[in-house]
C-alpha atoms as an extended CHARMM CRD file, in Angstrom:
* protein
*
       268  EXT
         1         1  SER       CA              1.9660000000       70.7050000000     -190.4720000000  PROA      1               0.0000000000
         2         2  ARG       CA              4.8730000000       69.6130000000     -191.0870000000  PROA      2               0.0000000000
         3         3  ARG       CA              3.5300000000       66.3490000000     -192.7840000000  PROA      3               0.0000000000
         4         4  SER       CA              5.3220000000       65.3220000000     -195.9630000000  PROA      4               0.0000000000
         5         5  ALA       CA              2.8570000000       65.3610000000     -198.9380000000  PROA      5               0.0000000000
         6         6  LEU       CA              3.4460000000       61.7200000000     -199.5040000000  PROA      6               0.0000000000
         7         7  LEU       CA              1.6470000000       61.8410000000     -195.9370000000  PROA      7               0.0000000000
         8         8  ARG       CA             -0.6430000000       64.3510000000     -196.4080000000  PROA      8               0.0000000000
         9         9  VAL       CA             -1.7120000000       61.8290000000     -199.5910000000  PROA      9               0.0000000000
        10        10  ALA       CA             -2.0530000000       58.8660000000     -197.3510000000  PROA      10              0.0000000000
        11        11  ASP       CA             -4.3040000000       60.7680000000     -195.2450000000  PROA      11              0.0000000000
        12        12  THR       CA             -6.8200000000       61.8850000000     -197.8280000000  PROA      12              0.0000000000
        13        13  VAL       CA             -7.1510000000       58.4550000000     -198.6790000000  PROA      13              0.0000000000
        14        14  LEU       CA             -7.4240000000       56.2890000000     -195.7670000000  PROA      14              0.0000000000
        15        15  LYS       CA            -10.1280000000       59.6200000000     -194.4450000000  PROA      15              0.0000000000
        16        16  GLN       CA            -12.4790000000       57.3800000000     -196.8280000000  PROA      16              0.0000000000
        17        17  PHE       CA            -12.1460000000       54.4150000000     -194.5740000000  PROA      17              0.0000000000
        18        18  CYS       CA            -11.4010000000       54.7330000000     -191.4190000000  PROA      18              0.0000000000
        19        19  LYS       CA            -13.7420000000       55.6690000000     -189.2130000000  PROA      19              0.0000000000
        20        20  ASP       CA            -13.1330000000       58.7560000000     -186.9040000000  PROA      20              0.0000000000
        21        21  HSD       CA             -9.9930000000       59.6470000000     -188.5540000000  PROA      21              0.0000000000
        22        22  ALA       CA             -8.2660000000       56.8060000000     -187.1980000000  PROA      22              0.0000000000
        23        23  PHE       CA             -6.6800000000       53.8090000000     -188.6510000000  PROA      23              0.0000000000
        24        24  PRO       CA             -5.9690000000       50.6000000000     -186.4740000000  PROA      24              0.0000000000
        25        25  LEU       CA             -2.4260000000       49.3730000000     -187.3220000000  PROA      25              0.0000000000
        26        26  PRO       CA             -3.9230000000       45.4700000000     -188.3320000000  PROA      26              0.0000000000
        27        27  TYR       CA             -0.7940000000       44.3990000000     -186.3340000000  PROA      27              0.0000000000
        28        28  ILE       CA              0.8220000000       45.2880000000     -182.8290000000  PROA      28              0.0000000000
        29        29  PRO       CA              4.0820000000       44.3090000000     -181.7320000000  PROA      29              0.0000000000
        30        30  PRO       CA              5.1530000000       41.8600000000     -179.3960000000  PROA      30              0.0000000000
        31        31  TYR       CA              6.9230000000       44.8540000000     -177.9110000000  PROA      31              0.0000000000
        32        32  LEU       CA              3.7280000000       47.3920000000     -177.5980000000  PROA      32              0.0000000000
        33        33  GLN       CA              1.5530000000       44.4590000000     -176.2230000000  PROA      33              0.0000000000
        34        34  LYS       CA              0.6910000000       45.3070000000     -172.6570000000  PROA      34              0.0000000000
        35        35  HSD       CA             -1.6810000000       42.0530000000     -171.6370000000  PROA      35              0.0000000000
        36        36  GLY       CA             -0.7910000000       40.6540000000     -168.3040000000  PROA      36              0.0000000000
        37        37  GLY       CA              0.5530000000       44.3490000000     -166.9830000000  PROA      37              0.0000000000
        38        38  LEU       CA             -0.4530000000       46.5590000000     -164.4680000000  PROA      38              0.0000000000
        39        39  VAL       CA             -2.4460000000       50.1380000000     -165.2550000000  PROA      39              0.0000000000
        40        40  MET       CA             -1.5540000000       52.3780000000     -162.2460000000  PROA      40              0.0000000000
        41        41  SER       CA              0.2990000000       55.7120000000     -160.7280000000  PROA      41              0.0000000000
        42        42  ILE       CA              4.0960000000       55.7630000000     -160.5470000000  PROA      42              0.0000000000
        43        43  GLY       CA              3.4410000000       58.5260000000     -158.5120000000  PROA      43              0.0000000000
        44        44  GLN       CA              1.2020000000       56.6400000000     -155.7410000000  PROA      44              0.0000000000
        45        45  PHE       CA              3.3460000000       53.8560000000     -155.7230000000  PROA      45              0.0000000000
        46        46  ASN       CA              7.1530000000       55.2540000000     -155.3870000000  PROA      46              0.0000000000
        47        47  GLN       CA              5.4660000000       57.0100000000     -152.4430000000  PROA      47              0.0000000000
        48        48  TRP       CA              4.0130000000       53.4620000000     -151.3210000000  PROA      48              0.0000000000
        49        49  VAL       CA              7.3620000000       52.4230000000     -151.5550000000  PROA      49              0.0000000000
        50        50  GLY       CA              8.9300000000       55.3180000000     -150.2220000000  PROA      50              0.0000000000
        51        51  SER       CA              7.2070000000       54.9710000000     -146.9170000000  PROA      51              0.0000000000
        52        52  GLN       CA              8.0870000000       51.4070000000     -147.0380000000  PROA      52              0.0000000000
        53        53  LEU       CA             11.6410000000       52.0120000000     -146.8150000000  PROA      53              0.0000000000
        54        54  MET       CA             11.3060000000       54.7020000000     -144.1870000000  PROA      54              0.0000000000
        55        55  SER       CA              9.4840000000       52.8470000000     -141.9130000000  PROA      55              0.0000000000
        56        56  SER       CA             12.2400000000       50.6310000000     -142.0380000000  PROA      56              0.0000000000
        57        57  GLY       CA             14.8030000000       52.8440000000     -140.6160000000  PROA      57              0.0000000000
        58        58  THR       CA             17.4210000000       51.8900000000     -143.2970000000  PROA      58              0.0000000000
        59        59  VAL       CA             16.7240000000       54.7570000000     -145.6260000000  PROA      59              0.0000000000
        60        60  GLN       CA             16.4230000000       58.3110000000     -145.2120000000  PROA      60              0.0000000000
        61        61  ILE       CA             14.0150000000       60.2050000000     -148.1400000000  PROA      61              0.0000000000
        62        62  TRP       CA             14.9240000000       63.9820000000     -148.8350000000  PROA      62              0.0000000000
        63        63  PRO       CA             11.5690000000       65.4230000000     -150.9410000000  PROA      63              0.0000000000
        64        64  GLY       CA             11.6830000000       69.1480000000     -151.9150000000  PROA      64              0.0000000000
        65        65  THR       CA             15.8230000000       68.7250000000     -151.8520000000  PROA      65              0.0000000000
        66        66  PRO       CA             16.9670000000       69.5270000000     -155.7550000000  PROA      66              0.0000000000
        67        67  ALA       CA             20.6960000000       68.1390000000     -155.8210000000  PROA      67              0.0000000000
        68        68  ALA       CA             23.2150000000       70.5800000000     -157.7620000000  PROA      68              0.0000000000
        69        69  GLN       CA             26.1180000000       69.1740000000     -158.5120000000  PROA      69              0.0000000000
        70        70  PRO       CA             28.3490000000       65.7850000000     -158.1280000000  PROA      70              0.0000000000
        71        71  LEU       CA             31.1650000000       66.5740000000     -154.7390000000  PROA      71              0.0000000000
        72        72  VAL       CA             34.4640000000       65.7200000000     -157.0660000000  PROA      72              0.0000000000
        73        73  ASP       CA             38.0670000000       65.1760000000     -156.2610000000  PROA      73              0.0000000000
        74        74  GLY       CA             40.4040000000       64.3850000000     -158.8560000000  PROA      74              0.0000000000
        75        75  ASP       CA             38.7640000000       61.3090000000     -160.1060000000  PROA      75              0.0000000000
        76        76  THR       CA             36.5840000000       60.5680000000     -157.5610000000  PROA      76              0.0000000000
        77        77  VAL       CA             33.2760000000       61.2640000000     -157.0430000000  PROA      77              0.0000000000
        78        78  GLY       CA             32.8530000000       61.5290000000     -152.8000000000  PROA      78              0.0000000000
        79        79  GLY       CA             29.0560000000       62.7510000000     -152.8240000000  PROA      79              0.0000000000
        80        80  VAL       CA             26.9100000000       65.3660000000     -154.1080000000  PROA      80              0.0000000000
        81        81  ARG       CA             25.6790000000       69.2430000000     -153.2340000000  PROA      81              0.0000000000
        82        82  LEU       CA             22.2640000000       69.8680000000     -152.8060000000  PROA      82              0.0000000000
        83        83  VAL       CA             20.7780000000       72.9430000000     -154.1430000000  PROA      83              0.0000000000
        84        84  ASP       CA             20.6150000000       76.8760000000     -152.1710000000  PROA      84              0.0000000000
        85        85  GLN       CA             17.3660000000       77.5650000000     -151.5090000000  PROA      85              0.0000000000
        86        86  GLU       CA             18.7760000000       80.1500000000     -149.4210000000  PROA      86              0.0000000000
        87        87  ALA       CA             16.4980000000       78.8070000000     -146.2310000000  PROA      87              0.0000000000
        88        88  ALA       CA             18.9450000000       76.6260000000     -144.8210000000  PROA      88              0.0000000000
        89        89  PRO       CA             22.5490000000       75.9500000000     -145.2670000000  PROA      89              0.0000000000
        90        90  VAL       CA             24.0730000000       74.9740000000     -148.0170000000  PROA      90              0.0000000000
        91        91  LEU       CA             24.4190000000       70.4830000000     -147.7150000000  PROA      91              0.0000000000
        92        92  ASP       CA             26.8050000000       68.5760000000     -149.0300000000  PROA      92              0.0000000000
        93        93  PHE       CA             26.2550000000       64.8850000000     -148.6850000000  PROA      93              0.0000000000
        94        94  MET       CA             29.2500000000       62.7740000000     -149.0010000000  PROA      94              0.0000000000
        95        95  ALA       CA             29.3320000000       58.8900000000     -149.3060000000  PROA      95              0.0000000000
        96        96  ALA       CA             31.2450000000       56.4200000000     -149.9890000000  PROA      96              0.0000000000
        97        97  LEU       CA             29.2690000000       55.5800000000     -153.2420000000  PROA      97              0.0000000000
        98        98  SER       CA             26.7170000000       58.0190000000     -155.1510000000  PROA      98              0.0000000000
        99        99  ALA       CA             23.8940000000       56.2350000000     -156.9900000000  PROA      99              0.0000000000
       100       100  VAL       CA             23.1850000000       59.2550000000     -159.3100000000  PROA      100             0.0000000000
       101       101  GLY       CA             19.1040000000       58.5310000000     -161.2260000000  PROA      101             0.0000000000
       102       102  ASP       CA             18.1610000000       61.8520000000     -162.3030000000  PROA      102             0.0000000000
       103       103  GLY       CA             16.8180000000       61.1370000000     -165.9870000000  PROA      103             0.0000000000
       104       104  PRO       CA             17.6020000000       62.0900000000     -169.5950000000  PROA      104             0.0000000000
       105       105  VAL       CA             18.8800000000       65.2210000000     -168.2940000000  PROA      105             0.0000000000
       106       106  GLY       CA             19.6620000000       65.9080000000     -165.4460000000  PROA      106             0.0000000000
       107       107  PRO       CA             22.3540000000       67.7330000000     -164.0860000000  PROA      107             0.0000000000
       108       108  ILE       CA             24.7750000000       65.4370000000     -162.2590000000  PROA      108             0.0000000000
       109       109  GLY       CA             24.4900000000       63.3760000000     -164.9170000000  PROA      109             0.0000000000
       110       110  ARG       CA             25.9620000000       65.6490000000     -166.9720000000  PROA      110             0.0000000000
       111       111  GLN       CA             28.5720000000       67.4120000000     -165.1610000000  PROA      111             0.0000000000
       112       112  LEU       CA             29.6090000000       64.0420000000     -164.7220000000  PROA      112             0.0000000000
       113       113  ASP       CA             29.8490000000       63.8220000000     -168.5250000000  PROA      113             0.0000000000
       114       114  GLU       CA             31.4160000000       66.6190000000     -168.8580000000  PROA      114             0.0000000000
       115       115  LYS       CA             33.7200000000       65.9140000000     -166.3780000000  PROA      115             0.0000000000
       116       116  VAL       CA             34.7730000000       62.1300000000     -167.4360000000  PROA      116             0.0000000000
       117       117  GLY       CA             33.1750000000       62.1830000000     -170.8880000000  PROA      117             0.0000000000
       118       118  ARG       CA             31.3590000000       59.1880000000     -172.6820000000  PROA      118             0.0000000000
       119       119  PRO       CA             32.2070000000       56.3390000000     -174.2050000000  PROA      119             0.0000000000
       120       120  ALA       CA             32.8550000000       56.2670000000     -177.9100000000  PROA      120             0.0000000000
       121       121  GLY       CA             30.4980000000       56.3740000000     -179.8790000000  PROA      121             0.0000000000
       122       122  LYS       CA             27.3720000000       58.1220000000     -177.4380000000  PROA      122             0.0000000000
       123       123  GLN       CA             25.4940000000       60.4730000000     -176.9670000000  PROA      123             0.0000000000
       124       124  GLN       CA             22.9890000000       61.9670000000     -175.4340000000  PROA      124             0.0000000000
       125       125  TYR       CA             21.5590000000       64.5980000000     -177.3360000000  PROA      125             0.0000000000
       126       126  ASP       CA             17.7190000000       62.6650000000     -178.3610000000  PROA      126             0.0000000000
       127       127  TYR       CA             15.0700000000       62.7260000000     -175.4650000000  PROA      127             0.0000000000
       128       128  ALA       CA             11.6870000000       64.0430000000     -175.4160000000  PROA      128             0.0000000000
       129       129  VAL       CA              9.0570000000       66.4430000000     -173.1990000000  PROA      129             0.0000000000
       130       130  GLY       CA              6.6640000000       64.7500000000     -172.1080000000  PROA      130             0.0000000000
       131       131  MET       CA              2.8920000000       66.1480000000     -171.2030000000  PROA      131             0.0000000000
       132       132  LYS       CA              0.3710000000       64.2010000000     -169.3440000000  PROA      132             0.0000000000
       133       133  PHE       CA             -3.2290000000       64.9280000000     -168.0640000000  PROA      133             0.0000000000
       134       134  VAL       CA             -4.7560000000       62.8350000000     -165.4400000000  PROA      134             0.0000000000
       135       135  VAL       CA             -8.0560000000       63.0070000000     -165.7270000000  PROA      135             0.0000000000
       136       136  ASN       CA            -12.1110000000       62.2720000000     -164.8690000000  PROA      136             0.0000000000
       137       137  LEU       CA            -13.5870000000       60.7660000000     -167.4530000000  PROA      137             0.0000000000
       138       138  PRO       CA            -17.2760000000       61.8240000000     -168.5680000000  PROA      138             0.0000000000
       139       139  GLU       CA            -20.3650000000       59.7720000000     -167.2330000000  PROA      139             0.0000000000
       140       140  GLY       CA            -20.6660000000       56.9350000000     -168.9760000000  PROA      140             0.0000000000
       141       141  CYS       CA            -17.2860000000       56.7390000000     -171.3760000000  PROA      141             0.0000000000
       142       142  ALA       CA            -17.2970000000       53.4430000000     -173.0860000000  PROA      142             0.0000000000
       143       143  LEU       CA            -13.3510000000       52.8660000000     -171.7940000000  PROA      143             0.0000000000
       144       144  LYS       CA            -13.4370000000       50.2090000000     -169.7100000000  PROA      144             0.0000000000
       145       145  PRO       CA            -10.4770000000       49.9750000000     -166.4820000000  PROA      145             0.0000000000
       146       146  GLY       CA             -7.2990000000       48.3480000000     -168.1520000000  PROA      146             0.0000000000
       147       147  THR       CA             -7.5320000000       49.9470000000     -171.7740000000  PROA      147             0.0000000000
       148       148  VAL       CA             -4.5840000000       50.9210000000     -173.3150000000  PROA      148             0.0000000000
       149       149  LEU       CA             -4.1420000000       52.6830000000     -176.3440000000  PROA      149             0.0000000000
       150       150  HSD       CA             -1.3620000000       53.8820000000     -178.1650000000  PROA      150             0.0000000000
       151       151  THR       CA             -1.1500000000       56.8650000000     -180.8510000000  PROA      151             0.0000000000
       152       152  LEU       CA              1.3130000000       58.0870000000     -183.4930000000  PROA      152             0.0000000000
       153       153  GLY       CA              1.1000000000       60.0350000000     -186.4570000000  PROA      153             0.0000000000
       154       154  PHE       CA             -1.4390000000       63.2710000000     -184.6690000000  PROA      154             0.0000000000
       155       155  PRO       CA             -1.2590000000       66.4400000000     -184.6270000000  PROA      155             0.0000000000
       156       156  GLU       CA              2.4570000000       65.0790000000     -185.9800000000  PROA      156             0.0000000000
       157       157  PRO       CA              3.9660000000       62.5770000000     -187.4640000000  PROA      157             0.0000000000
       158       158  GLU       CA              6.7310000000       62.4680000000     -184.7030000000  PROA      158             0.0000000000
       159       159  ILE       CA              4.3880000000       62.7040000000     -182.0440000000  PROA      159             0.0000000000
       160       160  PHE       CA              3.6320000000       59.4550000000     -179.7900000000  PROA      160             0.0000000000
       161       161  GLY       CA              0.4900000000       59.8820000000     -177.9840000000  PROA      161             0.0000000000
       162       162  PHE       CA             -0.7280000000       56.9960000000     -174.9030000000  PROA      162             0.0000000000
       163       163  LEU       CA             -4.3320000000       56.9630000000     -173.0410000000  PROA      163             0.0000000000
       164       164  TYR       CA             -4.4260000000       54.3130000000     -169.7390000000  PROA      164             0.0000000000
       165       165  VAL       CA             -7.6290000000       53.8700000000     -168.1050000000  PROA      165             0.0000000000
       166       166  TYR       CA             -7.6350000000       53.0050000000     -164.2630000000  PROA      166             0.0000000000
       167       167  PRO       CA            -10.6540000000       51.8080000000     -162.7970000000  PROA      167             0.0000000000
       168       168  ASP       CA            -13.0220000000       54.3220000000     -160.8100000000  PROA      168             0.0000000000
       169       169  ASN       CA            -13.6550000000       56.2920000000     -164.8340000000  PROA      169             0.0000000000
       170       170  VAL       CA            -10.0830000000       57.8910000000     -163.7350000000  PROA      170             0.0000000000
       171       171  ALA       CA             -7.3570000000       57.6790000000     -166.9290000000  PROA      171             0.0000000000
       172       172  SER       CA             -3.9820000000       58.9710000000     -167.6690000000  PROA      172             0.0000000000
       173       173  LEU       CA             -3.0490000000       60.5550000000     -171.0180000000  PROA      173             0.0000000000
       174       174  GLY       CA             -0.4420000000       62.2110000000     -172.6630000000  PROA      174             0.0000000000
       175       175  ILE       CA              2.1320000000       62.6560000000     -175.5460000000  PROA      175             0.0000000000
       176       176  PHE       CA              5.8020000000       62.8420000000     -175.9310000000  PROA      176             0.0000000000
       177       177  VAL       CA              7.2610000000       65.2800000000     -178.5090000000  PROA      177             0.0000000000
       178       178  PRO       CA             10.9870000000       64.3470000000     -179.1030000000  PROA      178             0.0000000000
       179       179  SER       CA             13.9150000000       67.2290000000     -178.4510000000  PROA      179             0.0000000000
       180       180  TRP       CA             14.8340000000       66.7080000000     -182.2060000000  PROA      180             0.0000000000
       181       181  PHE       CA             11.1810000000       68.4250000000     -183.6510000000  PROA      181             0.0000000000
       182       182  ASP       CA             12.9660000000       71.5650000000     -184.7770000000  PROA      182             0.0000000000
       183       183  SER       CA              9.7330000000       73.2760000000     -183.9940000000  PROA      183             0.0000000000
       184       184  PRO       CA             10.2010000000       76.4830000000     -181.7110000000  PROA      184             0.0000000000
       185       185  VAL       CA              6.9150000000       77.6330000000     -180.7580000000  PROA      185             0.0000000000
       186       186  ARG       CA              5.0850000000       75.4710000000     -180.5710000000  PROA      186             0.0000000000
       187       187  THR       CA              4.8560000000       73.9250000000     -176.7370000000  PROA      187             0.0000000000
       188       188  ALA       CA              4.4570000000       70.1230000000     -175.8790000000  PROA      188             0.0000000000
       189       189  TYR       CA              0.9250000000       71.3730000000     -173.6100000000  PROA      189             0.0000000000
       190       190  ARG       CA             -0.5940000000       72.8040000000     -176.7880000000  PROA      190             0.0000000000
       191       191  TYR       CA              0.5160000000       69.4090000000     -178.3330000000  PROA      191             0.0000000000
       192       192  LEU       CA             -1.7770000000       68.2090000000     -175.9370000000  PROA      192             0.0000000000
       193       193  GLN       CA             -4.2890000000       70.0480000000     -175.9670000000  PROA      193             0.0000000000
       194       194  HSD       CA             -4.7910000000       69.6220000000     -180.1760000000  PROA      194             0.0000000000
       195       195  TRP       CA             -3.8010000000       66.0270000000     -179.4340000000  PROA      195             0.0000000000
       196       196  MET       CA             -6.7130000000       65.1590000000     -177.3250000000  PROA      196             0.0000000000
       197       197  LEU       CA             -9.0630000000       66.9890000000     -180.0300000000  PROA      197             0.0000000000
       198       198  HSD       CA             -8.5020000000       64.3970000000     -181.8140000000  PROA      198             0.0000000000
       199       199  PRO       CA            -11.9870000000       62.8120000000     -183.4910000000  PROA      199             0.0000000000
       200       200  ALA       CA            -10.9630000000       59.4460000000     -182.5110000000  PROA      200             0.0000000000
       201       201  LEU       CA            -10.1480000000       60.5750000000     -178.7570000000  PROA      201             0.0000000000
       202       202  TRP       CA            -12.2950000000       63.2280000000     -178.0970000000  PROA      202             0.0000000000
       203       203  ARG       CA            -15.4420000000       61.2370000000     -177.9520000000  PROA      203             0.0000000000
       204       204  HSD       CA            -14.5300000000       59.9900000000     -174.6270000000  PROA      204             0.0000000000
       205       205  LEU       CA            -12.9200000000       62.9520000000     -173.8180000000  PROA      205             0.0000000000
       206       206  ASN       CA            -15.6080000000       65.0730000000     -174.4330000000  PROA      206             0.0000000000
       207       207  GLY       CA            -17.0520000000       66.0930000000     -170.6950000000  PROA      207             0.0000000000
       208       208  ALA       CA            -13.8760000000       64.8180000000     -168.5210000000  PROA      208             0.0000000000
       209       209  THR       CA            -12.7850000000       66.7620000000     -165.8140000000  PROA      209             0.0000000000
       210       210  LEU       CA             -8.7350000000       67.5910000000     -164.8380000000  PROA      210             0.0000000000
       211       211  ARG       CA             -7.2150000000       66.0620000000     -161.5150000000  PROA      211             0.0000000000
       212       212  SER       CA             -3.5050000000       66.9980000000     -162.4870000000  PROA      212             0.0000000000
       213       213  TRP       CA             -0.9170000000       67.7300000000     -165.1400000000  PROA      213             0.0000000000
       214       214  GLY       CA              2.5980000000       67.4700000000     -165.1960000000  PROA      214             0.0000000000
       215       215  ALA       CA              5.6050000000       66.9540000000     -167.5220000000  PROA      215             0.0000000000
       216       216  LYS       CA              8.5940000000       64.5750000000     -167.9320000000  PROA      216             0.0000000000
       217       217  THR       CA             11.5460000000       63.7350000000     -169.7480000000  PROA      217             0.0000000000
       218       218  LEU       CA             12.5170000000       60.3300000000     -171.5110000000  PROA      218             0.0000000000
       219       219  GLY       CA             15.3780000000       59.3750000000     -172.8430000000  PROA      219             0.0000000000
       220       220  GLU       CA             15.2850000000       58.4900000000     -176.5080000000  PROA      220             0.0000000000
       221       221  SER       CA             18.7140000000       57.8020000000     -177.5130000000  PROA      221             0.0000000000
       222       222  GLY       CA             18.5880000000       54.0150000000     -176.3140000000  PROA      222             0.0000000000
       223       223  ARG       CA             21.5400000000       52.7080000000     -175.4960000000  PROA      223             0.0000000000
       224       224  HSD       CA             23.0760000000       55.2120000000     -177.8880000000  PROA      224             0.0000000000
       225       225  GLY       CA             23.3150000000       57.2010000000     -174.9630000000  PROA      225             0.0000000000
       226       226  GLU       CA             24.6170000000       55.0340000000     -172.4830000000  PROA      226             0.0000000000
       227       227  PRO       CA             27.1380000000       56.7220000000     -170.3550000000  PROA      227             0.0000000000
       228       228  HSD       CA             30.5010000000       55.5080000000     -168.2720000000  PROA      228             0.0000000000
       229       229  LEU       CA             27.9660000000       53.0940000000     -165.9790000000  PROA      229             0.0000000000
       230       230  ALA       CA             30.2710000000       53.8200000000     -162.9430000000  PROA      230             0.0000000000
       231       231  GLY       CA             33.2960000000       54.8250000000     -162.0520000000  PROA      231             0.0000000000
       232       232  ASN       CA             35.6420000000       55.8090000000     -158.4440000000  PROA      232             0.0000000000
       233       233  GLY       CA             32.7010000000       56.6730000000     -155.5270000000  PROA      233             0.0000000000
       234       234  TYR       CA             29.6300000000       56.7950000000     -158.2410000000  PROA      234             0.0000000000
       235       235  ALA       CA             27.1680000000       54.5880000000     -159.9110000000  PROA      235             0.0000000000
       236       236  ARG       CA             24.9840000000       55.7410000000     -162.9300000000  PROA      236             0.0000000000
       237       237  ILE       CA             20.8690000000       54.2400000000     -162.8700000000  PROA      237             0.0000000000
       238       238  GLY       CA             17.6690000000       55.0510000000     -164.6080000000  PROA      238             0.0000000000
       239       239  GLU       CA             16.4370000000       56.3830000000     -167.7500000000  PROA      239             0.0000000000
       240       240  GLY       CA             20.2400000000       58.4220000000     -167.4740000000  PROA      240             0.0000000000
       241       241  SER       CA             22.0450000000       55.2260000000     -167.8330000000  PROA      241             0.0000000000
       242       242  GLY       CA             20.6090000000       54.2730000000     -171.0410000000  PROA      242             0.0000000000
       243       243  SER       CA             18.2220000000       51.7240000000     -169.9140000000  PROA      243             0.0000000000
       244       244  THR       CA             14.7700000000       53.5730000000     -171.7350000000  PROA      244             0.0000000000
       245       245  ASN       CA             13.4880000000       50.8130000000     -174.7760000000  PROA      245             0.0000000000
       246       246  VAL       CA             12.9990000000       53.4760000000     -176.9220000000  PROA      246             0.0000000000
       247       247  GLN       CA             10.5630000000       51.7240000000     -179.2190000000  PROA      247             0.0000000000
       248       248  PRO       CA              7.9610000000       51.5580000000     -176.8810000000  PROA      248             0.0000000000
       249       249  GLY       CA              8.5140000000       54.5330000000     -175.0200000000  PROA      249             0.0000000000
       250       250  SER       CA              9.1030000000       52.6790000000     -172.0180000000  PROA      250             0.0000000000
       251       251  GLY       CA             11.2480000000       55.0200000000     -169.3020000000  PROA      251             0.0000000000
       252       252  VAL       CA             10.2690000000       54.3260000000     -165.5940000000  PROA      252             0.0000000000
       253       253  ASP       CA              9.6770000000       51.0540000000     -165.6350000000  PROA      253             0.0000000000
       254       254  GLU       CA             12.3920000000       50.0880000000     -167.9670000000  PROA      254             0.0000000000
       255       255  ALA       CA             14.3850000000       52.5590000000     -165.1340000000  PROA      255             0.0000000000
       256       256  TRP       CA             13.8060000000       50.7740000000     -162.4180000000  PROA      256             0.0000000000
       257       257  ALA       CA             15.6350000000       47.6050000000     -163.1690000000  PROA      257             0.0000000000
       258       258  PRO       CA             18.9240000000       48.9810000000     -163.1650000000  PROA      258             0.0000000000
       259       259  GLY       CA             18.5160000000       50.5660000000     -159.9220000000  PROA      259             0.0000000000
       260       260  ALA       CA             16.7160000000       47.7500000000     -158.2800000000  PROA      260             0.0000000000
       261       261  LEU       CA             19.6380000000       45.6050000000     -159.7670000000  PROA      261             0.0000000000
       262       262  GLN       CA             22.4350000000       47.9430000000     -158.3900000000  PROA      262             0.0000000000
       263       263  ALA       CA             20.7130000000       48.0090000000     -154.6530000000  PROA      263             0.0000000000
       264       264  GLN       CA             21.4560000000       43.9140000000     -154.4620000000  PROA      264             0.0000000000
       265       265  HSD       CA             24.9320000000       44.4830000000     -155.2790000000  PROA      265             0.0000000000
       266       266  VAL       CA             25.5670000000       47.4370000000     -152.7360000000  PROA      266             0.0000000000
       267       267  VAL       CA             23.6150000000       45.1830000000     -149.9550000000  PROA      267             0.0000000000
       268       268  GLU       CA             25.1870000000       42.4240000000     -151.2600000000  PROA      268             0.0000000000
């Protein structure tokens, strides 16, 4: 464990008073309060939104076609080149405007940073790798739909965890391991398995069955990681634009906002 001597002493003291080795915060800051929000699958939501756009006839969506590099002529981005998947010719997509939304550490965004640099004082070194499970909770689980749990401090002081409960006894749960956590031998996957076994969580999860699992990155630089948001022929949206709200760990929902704003302005 990376816990300091002070934290180890605090752990020992708190264990004498806390049920299941967990200490509930006596005060929840406003930015962590989720009352009145929605608990839903962003993957299913995006599929639904995509079907609405495709049926309008104005947008094409090409799933499974990752982009390899921006097409740059001088200081102007004219489009993107797709990854060579050997099953078809390499495709170049040309556009008057390329909206770059490939996440906190995406290949197009990183190559643009290399070409045009970053604003003074901005950097993009802090991000987290998140692991997530979607599970069927065991029968008789006491957790009710809409329950939102956030954890901090286990298995290591820097690790942030979450558990969201959906209808029909389904839950999503996961952790974020920061990039500056300098342990090369421990993986996010192993940490997630360790995190689930915490007594405060395992009493709800013991007997659950796995539905699916995956991983993502989360920008942790916030505004300090904001790149040049627009240039000749391109504009940055999503988490790569520095929109992540670092305090509550909100990436996807915050990233939606600059994409929606840009779409409105493109239409105008």
